[in-house]
Coordinates of C-alpha atoms in Angstrom, one line a residue:
Chain A
X1 CA 11.7 20.7 8.4
X2 CA 8.8 18.3 10.5
X3 CA 5.5 18.8 8.8
X4 CA 3.4 19.3 12.3
X5 CA -0.7 18.2 11.2
X6 CA -3.2 19.5 14.0
X7 CA -6.8 18.1 13.6
X8 CA -10.5 18.8 15.2
X9 CA -10.7 20.4 19.0
X10 CA -6.9 20.5 19.1
X11 CA -6.4 22.0 16.0
X12 CA -8.9 25.0 17.5
X13 CA -7.6 25.4 20.5
X14 CA -4.6 26.5 19.2
X15 CA -5.3 27.9 17.1
X16 CA -3.7 26.4 14.2
X17 CA -3.7 24.3 11.9
X18 CA -0.2 23.4 10.1
X19 CA 3.2 24.1 11.2
X20 CA 6.9 24.0 9.9
X21 CA 9.2 23.0 12.8
X22 CA 13.0 22.5 12.7
X23 CA 14.3 19.6 13.0
X24 CA 16.0 19.0 16.0
X25 CA 13.9 16.3 18.2
X26 CA 14.6 12.6 17.3
X27 CA 11.1 11.8 18.8
X28 CA 8.2 12.6 19.4
X29 CA 8.2 12.7 22.8
X30 CA 11.4 15.3 22.4
X31 CA 9.0 17.2 19.8
X32 CA 6.1 17.5 22.4
X33 CA 8.1 19.1 24.3
X34 CA 9.4 21.4 22.4
X35 CA 6.5 22.3 21.5
X36 CA 4.9 22.8 24.8
X37 CA 8.1 24.7 25.6
X38 CA 6.1 28.0 24.4
X39 CA 3.2 28.0 26.7
X40 CA 0.0 28.2 26.7
X41 CA -2.1 27.6 24.6
X42 CA 0.6 25.0 23.9
X43 CA 1.8 23.6 27.6
X44 CA -1.7 21.9 28.6
X45 CA -3.3 21.2 24.8
X46 CA -0.6 19.0 24.7
X47 CA -0.4 17.7 28.6
X48 CA -3.9 15.9 27.2
X49 CA -3.4 11.7 27.4
X50 CA -5.5 10.8 25.7
X51 CA -3.8 13.1 22.6
X52 CA -3.1 10.4 19.7
X53 CA -0.1 11.4 17.5
X54 CA 0.9 10.0 13.5
X55 CA 3.7 10.1 11.6
X56 CA 2.9 10.3 8.2
X57 CA -0.4 9.1 7.7
X58 CA -0.4 6.2 10.3
X59 CA -0.8 6.1 14.1
X60 CA 2.1 5.9 16.1
X61 CA 3.8 6.5 19.4
X62 CA 5.3 9.0 22.0
X63 CA 7.8 6.7 21.7
X64 CA 8.6 6.7 17.5
X65 CA 12.1 8.0 16.4
X66 CA 11.0 11.1 13.5
X67 CA 13.2 11.6 10.7
X68 CA 13.8 14.8 8.5
X69 CA 10.5 16.1 6.4
X70 CA 8.6 13.6 8.3
X71 CA 4.4 14.7 8.3
X72 CA 4.2 14.7 12.6
X73 CA 0.1 14.7 13.4
X74 CA -1.2 15.5 16.8
X75 CA -5.1 14.8 17.6
X76 CA -7.9 14.4 19.7
X77 CA -9.1 10.5 20.5
X78 CA -11.3 9.7 16.9
X79 CA -15.4 9.9 16.8
X80 CA -15.9 9.0 13.5
X81 CA -18.4 6.4 12.3
Chain B
X1 CA -12.8 -9.7 -4.2
X2 CA -14.2 -6.0 -4.2
X3 CA -13.0 -2.8 -2.1
X4 CA -13.9 0.5 -2.5
X5 CA -13.6 3.2 0.1
X6 CA -15.1 6.8 -0.4
X7 CA -14.7 10.0 1.4
X8 CA -16.5 12.3 0.9
X9 CA -19.2 15.8 0.9
X10 CA -22.0 14.3 -1.2
X11 CA -24.8 11.9 0.7
X12 CA -25.0 8.7 -1.2
X13 CA -28.1 6.8 -1.6
X14 CA -27.7 2.9 0.4
X15 CA -30.0 2.0 -2.0
X16 CA -28.1 3.2 -5.5
X17 CA -24.8 1.7 -4.0
X18 CA -26.0 -1.2 -4.4
X19 CA -27.6 -1.1 -8.3
X20 CA -24.5 0.3 -9.9
X21 CA -22.3 -2.1 -8.1
X22 CA -23.9 -5.5 -7.3
X23 CA -22.4 -7.7 -4.9
X24 CA -19.7 -9.9 -6.6
X25 CA -21.2 -13.2 -8.1
X26 CA -19.8 -15.0 -5.3
X27 CA -21.7 -13.6 -2.6
X28 CA -25.3 -14.7 -1.0
X29 CA -25.2 -12.1 2.6
X30 CA -24.2 -8.4 1.5
X31 CA -24.2 -7.6 5.8
X32 CA -25.1 -3.4 5.3
X33 CA -25.1 -0.9 7.9
X34 CA -26.2 2.7 8.3
X35 CA -25.1 5.3 10.8
X36 CA -27.4 8.3 10.7
X37 CA -27.1 11.0 12.5
X38 CA -28.9 11.3 16.3
X39 CA -31.1 13.6 17.5
X40 CA -29.7 15.1 20.4
X41 CA -31.1 14.7 23.9
X42 CA -32.5 17.9 26.1
X43 CA -31.9 20.2 22.9
X44 CA -32.0 20.1 18.6
X45 CA -29.7 19.4 16.6
X46 CA -28.6 21.8 14.2
X47 CA -26.7 20.4 12.7
X48 CA -22.3 18.3 12.7
X49 CA -19.4 19.0 11.5
X50 CA -17.1 16.5 10.6
X51 CA -14.3 17.0 10.2
X52 CA -11.2 14.7 9.0
X53 CA -7.2 14.3 8.4
X54 CA -7.5 13.9 4.1
X55 CA -4.7 11.3 3.6
X56 CA -4.8 9.4 6.5
X57 CA -8.4 9.0 6.5
X58 CA -8.1 6.9 3.6
X59 CA -5.4 4.7 4.1
X60 CA -6.6 4.1 7.6
X61 CA -9.9 2.3 6.4
X62 CA -7.6 -0.2 3.1
X63 CA -5.6 -1.1 6.1
X64 CA -8.8 -1.8 8.3
X65 CA -10.5 -3.4 5.0
X66 CA -7.4 -4.9 3.8
X67 CA -6.9 -6.6 8.3
X68 CA -11.0 -7.5 8.0
X69 CA -10.6 -9.9 4.3
X70 CA -7.9 -11.3 6.1
X71 CA -9.6 -12.3 9.1
X72 CA -12.4 -13.8 6.6
X73 CA -13.8 -15.2 3.2
X74 CA -15.4 -12.1 1.8
X75 CA -16.9 -11.4 -1.1
X76 CA -17.3 -7.4 -1.5
X77 CA -16.4 -4.5 1.1
X78 CA -17.5 -1.0 0.7
X79 CA -17.3 1.8 2.6
X80 CA -18.4 5.1 2.5
X81 CA -18.3 7.9 4.4
X82 CA -19.4 11.8 4.4
X83 CA -17.9 14.7 5.8
X84 CA -18.5 18.1 6.0
X85 CA -22.3 19.6 7.1
X86 CA -25.0 17.1 8.2
X87 CA -28.3 17.5 10.4
X88 CA -30.5 14.3 12.1
X89 CA -31.5 11.5 10.6
X90 CA -28.3 12.1 6.7
X91 CA -26.8 9.2 6.8
X92 CA -22.5 9.4 7.8
X93 CA -21.3 5.8 7.1
X94 CA -22.5 3.0 4.6
X95 CA -20.2 -0.2 6.0
X96 CA -21.4 -3.0 3.3
X97 CA -20.4 -6.0 3.3
X98 CA -20.2 -9.4 1.3
X99 CA -19.5 -13.3 1.9
X100 CA -20.7 -16.5 0.5
X101 CA -22.7 -17.3 3.9
X102 CA -24.1 -15.0 6.3
X103 CA -21.7 -15.6 9.5
X104 CA -18.7 -14.3 8.3
X105 CA -20.4 -11.1 6.5
X106 CA -22.1 -9.5 10.2
X107 CA -19.3 -10.6 12.2
X108 CA -16.8 -8.1 9.6
X109 CA -19.1 -5.8 9.5
X110 CA -19.1 -5.0 13.3
X111 CA -16.0 -5.4 13.0
X112 CA -15.2 -2.9 10.2
X113 CA -17.2 -0.3 12.5
X114 CA -15.6 -0.8 15.3
X115 CA -11.8 -0.4 14.2
X116 CA -13.5 2.7 12.2
X117 CA -14.8 4.3 15.2
X118 CA -11.6 3.8 17.1
X119 CA -8.5 3.7 14.0
X120 CA -9.6 6.3 11.1
X121 CA -9.0 10.0 12.0
X122 CA -13.0 11.5 12.0
X123 CA -14.2 14.1 14.8
X124 CA -17.3 15.1 15.2
X125 CA -18.6 19.2 16.5
X126 CA -22.1 19.2 17.4
X127 CA -24.0 22.8 16.7
X128 CA -27.2 23.4 18.7
X129 CA -28.7 27.2 19.0
X130 CA -26.9 27.5 22.4
X131 CA -23.2 26.6 21.4
X132 CA -21.3 24.1 19.6
X133 CA -19.5 21.5 20.8
X134 CA -16.7 18.7 20.4
X135 CA -17.9 15.1 20.8
X136 CA -16.3 13.1 22.8
X137 CA -15.0 9.2 22.5
X138 CA -16.6 7.3 24.3
X139 CA -14.4 4.1 27.0
X140 CA -17.2 1.8 25.3
X141 CA -15.4 2.2 21.5
X142 CA -12.3 1.0 22.4
X143 CA -14.3 -2.6 25.3
X144 CA -15.4 -2.7 21.8
X145 CA -12.6 -3.8 20.1
X146 CA -11.3 -6.4 22.5
X147 CA -12.9 -8.5 21.3
X148 CA -11.0 -9.0 18.4

């Protein structure tokens, strides 16, 4: 399984902070498509072009390969400091 | 070289941080930046709530401070970032950088802040009497990275 985590405005929009998701997708992009296939609010919330992602707590691109046991995070641009 | 990274709910006191952990003897210049909660332009900010991604936050800050150490000759780096509920004037973040001479400390302090603002997974939510909303990231923060 993938451990999916969501933060901030995205977490609120999805009404979901964490999700166990079966491993089918080979890269982040495929995973986003699978999640979006669930319909709204996933479809539009994950369509934002500025959506950021991290694999095992390191920022990654949408082309990054993912595998069993990975923690994949999705979140909006960061606003700390 | 000393590096301290802390992410905490508790307030911090810059003077106390200095006296508890003075810079290394080789340090001749200590540049400290403190980011504080700013009042809104048109209405009163009731509070600011900071969310973060536990684990990744510390990892991102470690990467940023390690990069700063690679780039400049530094004696000390302290990064403290608060999470949770804050009010106007509260310190949010402290970045303190020491080096033998001031040029490296000034540059590294700006470098760390520029990367913290774009790479460390923190998010701010503003609450007013009327509503609450998530703060949007600024393009100017992304542009600030280009100078490095």
